[in-house]
Short mmCIF file of C-alpha atoms in Angstrom, two decimals:
data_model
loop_
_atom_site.label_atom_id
_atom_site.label_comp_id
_atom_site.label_asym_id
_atom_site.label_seq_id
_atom_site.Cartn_x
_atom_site.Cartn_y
_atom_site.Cartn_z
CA UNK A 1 120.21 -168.39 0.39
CA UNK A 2 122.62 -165.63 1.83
CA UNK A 3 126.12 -166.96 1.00
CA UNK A 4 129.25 -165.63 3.20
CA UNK A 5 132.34 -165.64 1.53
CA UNK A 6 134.69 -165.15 4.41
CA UNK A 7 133.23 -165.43 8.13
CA UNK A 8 135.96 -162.78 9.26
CA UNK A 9 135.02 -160.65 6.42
CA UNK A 10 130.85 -160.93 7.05
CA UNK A 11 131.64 -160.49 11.02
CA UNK A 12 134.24 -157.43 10.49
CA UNK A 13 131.19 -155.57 8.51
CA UNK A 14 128.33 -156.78 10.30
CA UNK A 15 129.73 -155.79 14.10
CA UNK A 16 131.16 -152.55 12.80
CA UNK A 17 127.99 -151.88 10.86
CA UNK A 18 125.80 -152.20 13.86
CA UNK A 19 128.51 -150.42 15.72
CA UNK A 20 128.21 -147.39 13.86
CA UNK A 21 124.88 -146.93 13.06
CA UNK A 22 123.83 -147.73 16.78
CA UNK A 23 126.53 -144.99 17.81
CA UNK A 24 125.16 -142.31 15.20
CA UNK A 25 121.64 -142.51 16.44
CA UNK A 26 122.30 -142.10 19.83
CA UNK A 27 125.03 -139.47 18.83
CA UNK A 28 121.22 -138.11 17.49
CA UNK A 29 119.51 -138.41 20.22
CA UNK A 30 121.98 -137.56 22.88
CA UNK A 31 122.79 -134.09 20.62
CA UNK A 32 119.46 -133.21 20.63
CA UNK A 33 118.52 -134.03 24.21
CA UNK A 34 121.48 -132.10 25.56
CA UNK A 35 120.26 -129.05 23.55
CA UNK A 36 117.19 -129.18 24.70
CA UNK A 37 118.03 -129.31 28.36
CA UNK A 38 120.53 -126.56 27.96
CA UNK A 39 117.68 -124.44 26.53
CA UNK A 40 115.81 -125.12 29.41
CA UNK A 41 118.75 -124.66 31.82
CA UNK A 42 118.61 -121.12 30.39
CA UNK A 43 115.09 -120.36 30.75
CA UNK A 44 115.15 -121.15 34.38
CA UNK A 45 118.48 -118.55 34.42
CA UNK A 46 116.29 -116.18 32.94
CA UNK A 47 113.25 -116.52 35.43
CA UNK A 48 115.81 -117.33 38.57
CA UNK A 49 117.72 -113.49 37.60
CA UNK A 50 114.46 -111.83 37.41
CA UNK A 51 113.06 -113.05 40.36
CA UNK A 52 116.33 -112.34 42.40
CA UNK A 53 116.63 -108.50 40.67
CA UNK A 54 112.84 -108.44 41.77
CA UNK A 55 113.69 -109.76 45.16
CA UNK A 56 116.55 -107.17 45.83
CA UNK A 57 114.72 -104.24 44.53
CA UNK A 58 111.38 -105.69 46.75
CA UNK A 59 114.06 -105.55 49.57
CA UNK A 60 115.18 -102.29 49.49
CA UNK A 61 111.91 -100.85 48.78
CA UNK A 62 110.46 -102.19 52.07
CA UNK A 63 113.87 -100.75 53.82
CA UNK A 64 113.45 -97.40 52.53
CA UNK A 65 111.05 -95.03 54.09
CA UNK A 66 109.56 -94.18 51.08
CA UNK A 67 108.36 -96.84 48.43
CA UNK A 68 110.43 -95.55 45.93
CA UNK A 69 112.87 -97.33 42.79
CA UNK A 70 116.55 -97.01 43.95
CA UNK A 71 118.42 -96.29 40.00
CA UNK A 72 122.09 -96.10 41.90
CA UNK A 73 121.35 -99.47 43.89
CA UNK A 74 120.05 -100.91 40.36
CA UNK A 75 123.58 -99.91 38.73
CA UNK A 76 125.98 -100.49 41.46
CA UNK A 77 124.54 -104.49 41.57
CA UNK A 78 123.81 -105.14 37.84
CA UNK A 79 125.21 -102.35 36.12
CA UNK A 80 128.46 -104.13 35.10
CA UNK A 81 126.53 -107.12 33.34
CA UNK A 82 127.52 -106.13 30.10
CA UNK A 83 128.59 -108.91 27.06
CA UNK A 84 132.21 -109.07 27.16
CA UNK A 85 134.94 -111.34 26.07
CA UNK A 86 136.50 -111.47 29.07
CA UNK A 87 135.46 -114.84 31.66
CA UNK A 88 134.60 -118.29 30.51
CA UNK A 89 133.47 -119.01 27.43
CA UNK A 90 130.27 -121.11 29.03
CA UNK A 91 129.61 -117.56 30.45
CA UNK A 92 126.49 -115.87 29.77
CA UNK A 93 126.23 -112.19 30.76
CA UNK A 94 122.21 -111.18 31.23
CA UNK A 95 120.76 -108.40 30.15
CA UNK A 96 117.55 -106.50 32.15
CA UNK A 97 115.18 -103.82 32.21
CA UNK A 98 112.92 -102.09 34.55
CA UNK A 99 110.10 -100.03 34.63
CA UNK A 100 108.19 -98.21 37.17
CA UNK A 101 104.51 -98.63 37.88
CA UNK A 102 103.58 -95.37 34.93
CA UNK A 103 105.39 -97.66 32.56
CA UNK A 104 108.88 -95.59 32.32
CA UNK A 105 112.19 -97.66 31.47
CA UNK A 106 113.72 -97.06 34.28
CA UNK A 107 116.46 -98.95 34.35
CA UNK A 108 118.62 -101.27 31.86
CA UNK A 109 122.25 -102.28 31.75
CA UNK A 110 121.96 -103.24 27.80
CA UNK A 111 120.94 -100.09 25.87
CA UNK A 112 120.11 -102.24 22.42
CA UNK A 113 117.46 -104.01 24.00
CA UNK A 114 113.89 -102.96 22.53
CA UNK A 115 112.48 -100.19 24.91
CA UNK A 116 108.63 -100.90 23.98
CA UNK A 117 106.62 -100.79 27.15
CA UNK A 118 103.01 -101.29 25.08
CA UNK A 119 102.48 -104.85 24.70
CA UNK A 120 104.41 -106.33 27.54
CA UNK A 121 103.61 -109.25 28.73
CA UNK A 122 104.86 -111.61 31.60
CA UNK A 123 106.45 -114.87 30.72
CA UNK A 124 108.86 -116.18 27.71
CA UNK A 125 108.96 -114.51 24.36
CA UNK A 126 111.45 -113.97 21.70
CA UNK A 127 111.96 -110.77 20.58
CA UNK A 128 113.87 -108.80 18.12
CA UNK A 129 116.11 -105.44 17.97
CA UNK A 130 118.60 -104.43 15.73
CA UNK A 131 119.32 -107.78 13.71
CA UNK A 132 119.57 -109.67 16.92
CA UNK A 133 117.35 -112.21 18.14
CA UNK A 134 116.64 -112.19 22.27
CA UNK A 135 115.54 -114.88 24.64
CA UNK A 136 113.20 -112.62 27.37
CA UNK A 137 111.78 -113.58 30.87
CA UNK A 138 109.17 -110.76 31.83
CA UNK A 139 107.27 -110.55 35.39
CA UNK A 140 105.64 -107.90 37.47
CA UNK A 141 105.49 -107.16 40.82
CA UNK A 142 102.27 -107.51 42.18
CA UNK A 143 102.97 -105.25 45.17
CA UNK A 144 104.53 -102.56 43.26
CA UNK A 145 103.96 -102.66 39.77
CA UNK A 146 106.91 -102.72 38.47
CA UNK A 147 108.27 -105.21 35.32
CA UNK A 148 111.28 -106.71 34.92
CA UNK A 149 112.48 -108.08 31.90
CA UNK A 150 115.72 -110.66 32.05
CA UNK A 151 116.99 -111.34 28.27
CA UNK A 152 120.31 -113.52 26.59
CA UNK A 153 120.97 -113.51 23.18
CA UNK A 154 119.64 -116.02 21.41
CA UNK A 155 122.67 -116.64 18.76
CA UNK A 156 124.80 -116.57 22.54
CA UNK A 157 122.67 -119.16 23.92
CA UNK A 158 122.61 -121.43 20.50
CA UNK A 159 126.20 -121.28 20.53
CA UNK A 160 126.50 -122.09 24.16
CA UNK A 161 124.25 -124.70 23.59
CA UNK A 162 125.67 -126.31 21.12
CA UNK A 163 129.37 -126.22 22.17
CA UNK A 164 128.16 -128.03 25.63
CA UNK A 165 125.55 -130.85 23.47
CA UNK A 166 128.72 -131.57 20.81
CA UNK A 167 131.01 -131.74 23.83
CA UNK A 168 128.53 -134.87 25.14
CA UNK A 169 129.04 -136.43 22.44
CA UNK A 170 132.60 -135.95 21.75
CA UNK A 171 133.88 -138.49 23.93
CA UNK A 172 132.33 -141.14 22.37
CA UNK A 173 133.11 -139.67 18.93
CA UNK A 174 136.60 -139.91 20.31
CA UNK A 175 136.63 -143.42 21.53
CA UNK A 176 134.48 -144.55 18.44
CA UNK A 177 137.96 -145.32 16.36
CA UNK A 178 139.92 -147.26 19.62
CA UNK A 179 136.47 -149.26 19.97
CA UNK A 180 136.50 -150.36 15.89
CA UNK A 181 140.39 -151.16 16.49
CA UNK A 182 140.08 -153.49 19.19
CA UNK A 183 136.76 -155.30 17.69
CA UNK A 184 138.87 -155.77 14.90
CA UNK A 185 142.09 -157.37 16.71
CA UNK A 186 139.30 -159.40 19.20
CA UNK A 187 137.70 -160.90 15.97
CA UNK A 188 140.81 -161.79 14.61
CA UNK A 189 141.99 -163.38 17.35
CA UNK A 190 139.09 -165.34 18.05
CA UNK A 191 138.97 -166.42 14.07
CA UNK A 192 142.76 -167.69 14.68
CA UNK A 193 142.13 -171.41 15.44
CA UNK A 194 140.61 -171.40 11.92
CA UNK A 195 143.74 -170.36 9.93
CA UNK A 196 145.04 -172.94 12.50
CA UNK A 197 143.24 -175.77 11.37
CA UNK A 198 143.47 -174.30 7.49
CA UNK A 199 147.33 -174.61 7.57
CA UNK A 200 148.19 -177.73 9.59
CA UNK A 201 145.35 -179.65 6.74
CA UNK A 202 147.17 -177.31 4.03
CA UNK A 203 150.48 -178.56 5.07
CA UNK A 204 149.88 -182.62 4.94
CA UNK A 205 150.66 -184.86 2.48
CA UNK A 206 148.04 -187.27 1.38
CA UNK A 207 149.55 -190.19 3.06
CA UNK A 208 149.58 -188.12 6.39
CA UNK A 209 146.45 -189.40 8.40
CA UNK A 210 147.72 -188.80 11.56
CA UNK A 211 145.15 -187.29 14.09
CA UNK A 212 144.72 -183.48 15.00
CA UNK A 213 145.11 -182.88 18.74
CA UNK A 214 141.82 -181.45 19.45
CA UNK A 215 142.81 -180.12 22.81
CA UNK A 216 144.61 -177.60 21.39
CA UNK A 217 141.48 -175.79 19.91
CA UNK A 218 138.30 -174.11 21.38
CA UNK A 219 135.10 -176.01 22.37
CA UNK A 220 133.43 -174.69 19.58
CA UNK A 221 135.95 -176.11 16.94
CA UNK A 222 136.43 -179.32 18.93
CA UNK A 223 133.82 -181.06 17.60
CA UNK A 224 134.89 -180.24 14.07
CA UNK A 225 138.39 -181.50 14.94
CA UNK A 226 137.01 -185.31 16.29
CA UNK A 227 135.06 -185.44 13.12
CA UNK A 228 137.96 -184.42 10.94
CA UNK A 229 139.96 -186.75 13.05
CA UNK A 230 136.92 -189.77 12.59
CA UNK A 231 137.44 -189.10 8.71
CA UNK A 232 141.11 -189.86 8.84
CA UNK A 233 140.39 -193.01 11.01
CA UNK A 234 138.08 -194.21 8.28
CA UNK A 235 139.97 -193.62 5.55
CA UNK A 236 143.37 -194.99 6.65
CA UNK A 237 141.51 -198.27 7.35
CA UNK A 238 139.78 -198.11 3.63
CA UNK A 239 143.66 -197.47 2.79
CA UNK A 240 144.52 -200.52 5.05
CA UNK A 241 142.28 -202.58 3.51
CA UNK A 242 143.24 -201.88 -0.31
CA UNK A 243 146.80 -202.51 0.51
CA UNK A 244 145.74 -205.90 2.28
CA UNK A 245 143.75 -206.76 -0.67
CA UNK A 246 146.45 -205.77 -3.36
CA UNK A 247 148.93 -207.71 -1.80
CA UNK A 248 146.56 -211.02 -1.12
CA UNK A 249 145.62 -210.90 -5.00
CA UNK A 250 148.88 -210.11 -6.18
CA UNK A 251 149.82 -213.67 -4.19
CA UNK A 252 147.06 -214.98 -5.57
CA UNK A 253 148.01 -214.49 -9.01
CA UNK A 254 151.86 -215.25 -8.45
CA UNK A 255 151.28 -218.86 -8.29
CA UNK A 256 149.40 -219.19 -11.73
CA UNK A 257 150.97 -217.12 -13.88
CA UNK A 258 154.50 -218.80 -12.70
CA UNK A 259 152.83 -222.20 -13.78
CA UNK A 260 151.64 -220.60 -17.45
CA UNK A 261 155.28 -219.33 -17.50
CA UNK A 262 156.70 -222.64 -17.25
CA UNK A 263 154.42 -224.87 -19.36
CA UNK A 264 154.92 -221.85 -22.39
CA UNK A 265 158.62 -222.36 -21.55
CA UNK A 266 158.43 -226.15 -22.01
CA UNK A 267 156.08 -225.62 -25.20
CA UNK A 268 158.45 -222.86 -26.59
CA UNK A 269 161.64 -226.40 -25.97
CA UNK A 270 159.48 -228.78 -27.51
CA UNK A 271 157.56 -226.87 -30.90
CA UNK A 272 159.60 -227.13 -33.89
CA UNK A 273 156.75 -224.57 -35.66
CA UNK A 274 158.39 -221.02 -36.03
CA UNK A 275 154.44 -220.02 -35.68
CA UNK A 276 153.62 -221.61 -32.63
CA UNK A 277 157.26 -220.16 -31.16
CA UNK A 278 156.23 -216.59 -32.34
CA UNK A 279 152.85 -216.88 -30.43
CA UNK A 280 154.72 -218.99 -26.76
CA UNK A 281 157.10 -215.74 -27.12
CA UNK A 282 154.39 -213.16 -27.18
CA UNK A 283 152.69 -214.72 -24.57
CA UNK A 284 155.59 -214.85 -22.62
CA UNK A 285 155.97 -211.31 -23.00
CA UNK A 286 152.54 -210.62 -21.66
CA UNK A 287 152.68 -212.53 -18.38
CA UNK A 288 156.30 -211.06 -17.76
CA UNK A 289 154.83 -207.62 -17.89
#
């Protein structure tokens, strides 16, 4: 059987136990659910960019009398999108590409970007250039047949995302130390009426059988109390009792012994044997004491 020590001790590490490992795995959980919604957060950036970029340029084709790719309109809207530390820090500057229907890079306002038109394909992909990993929305205009390609950087992104999923987190990580102080002062309090009772038992004496006022205590303890209190009702009568019968036998026995006393006194008058006086004498002694 599981034996508990101290109750304040097993509840301390149980509740603080339970605490902590129930506040790690959703620490888990929560980390790697906010990631994962960032990540998506930025896909849908991606696609949302390229479909406006392919909007505006769809725009001023249709304006223009001739059906032709506009470079200078291209620059003077998304020319300036270029990776700087300047902004917020939850920033993330975009990087695109365009080329015309023959398949020409027409356009791009991030020159380390791979330049491959062979193999393009619309959708997600993750591709590489120069040591650095991009995140890449492609699409093509059906009407024109030009491609767009919207990319971040992916070591951007995974520091983005992380910063925002650790800040999710970090205000319970925060509060996790106030929560463990307060369990521990609420326990202690609540354990209080113990030491209570533990000290006003610890300081009696063992004549002191006076009852514990059981009002003073919680419901849960009150019980204890009336039993503790029935205990010291029973054993002051048993106490009662003994007394009683010590002082009805010691009566008892008066009477007697006084009339031994004085028929060995009258013996002890009468003998003339030293023998006889020796063994009144002793005998004397013994009922004396």
């Amino acid at each position: 059987m599981f034996h508990i020590s101290s109750i304040k001790r097993f509840l301390l590490l149980a509740v603080l136990s339970l605490i902590v490992i129930a506040w790690s795995l959703s620490a888990v959980f929560n980390y790697s659910s906010s990631k994962e919604q960032v990540e998506e957060l930025f896909d849908a950036e991606l696609a949302q960019m390229s479909r406006i970029l392919q909007s505006v340029m769809i725009n001023h084709i249709r304006s223009s009398s001739d059906a032709y790719l506009d470079k200078e309109l291209l620059v003077e809207t998304f020319g300036h999108q270029e990776f700087t530390e300047r902004g917020h820090k939850y920033e993330k500057k975009l990087a695109f590409q365009v080329w015309d229907a023959q398949g020409h890079l027409f356009f791009e306002n991030f020159s380390t970007l791979p330049k491959q038109f062979d193999g393009l394909k619309a959708g997600y992909e993750d591709i590489k250039a120069q040591g650095l990993v991009w995140r890449t929305f492609t699409l093509k205009d059906a009407d024109f047949g030009f491609w767009l390609r919207a990319a971040q950087r992916e070591d951007v992104r995974t520091e983005l995302t992380s910063d925002i999923a650790i800040n999710t987190i970090l205000p319970n990580l925060i509060m996790l130390p106030v929560l463990v102080f307060f369990i521990v002062l609420l326990i202690r309090k609540g354990l209080s009426p113990l030491s209570q009772i533990s000290s006003a038992l610890k300081g009696r004496g063992y004549q002191n059988l006076e009852e514990i006022q059981a009002s003073n205590y919680p419901i849960e303890l009150k019980h204890l109390v009336e039993e503790l209190n029935d205990l010291f009702s029973r054993v002051m009568e048993a106490s009662n009792r003994e007394r009683r019968f010590t002082a009805d036998a010691a009566h008892e026995l008066r009477t007697p012994l006084a009339i031994s006393k004085v028929h060995l006194q009258n013996i002890l008058q009468v003998s003339e044997s030293e023998q006889v006086k020796d063994f009144v004498s002793k005998a004397l002694l013994g009922i004396e004491r």
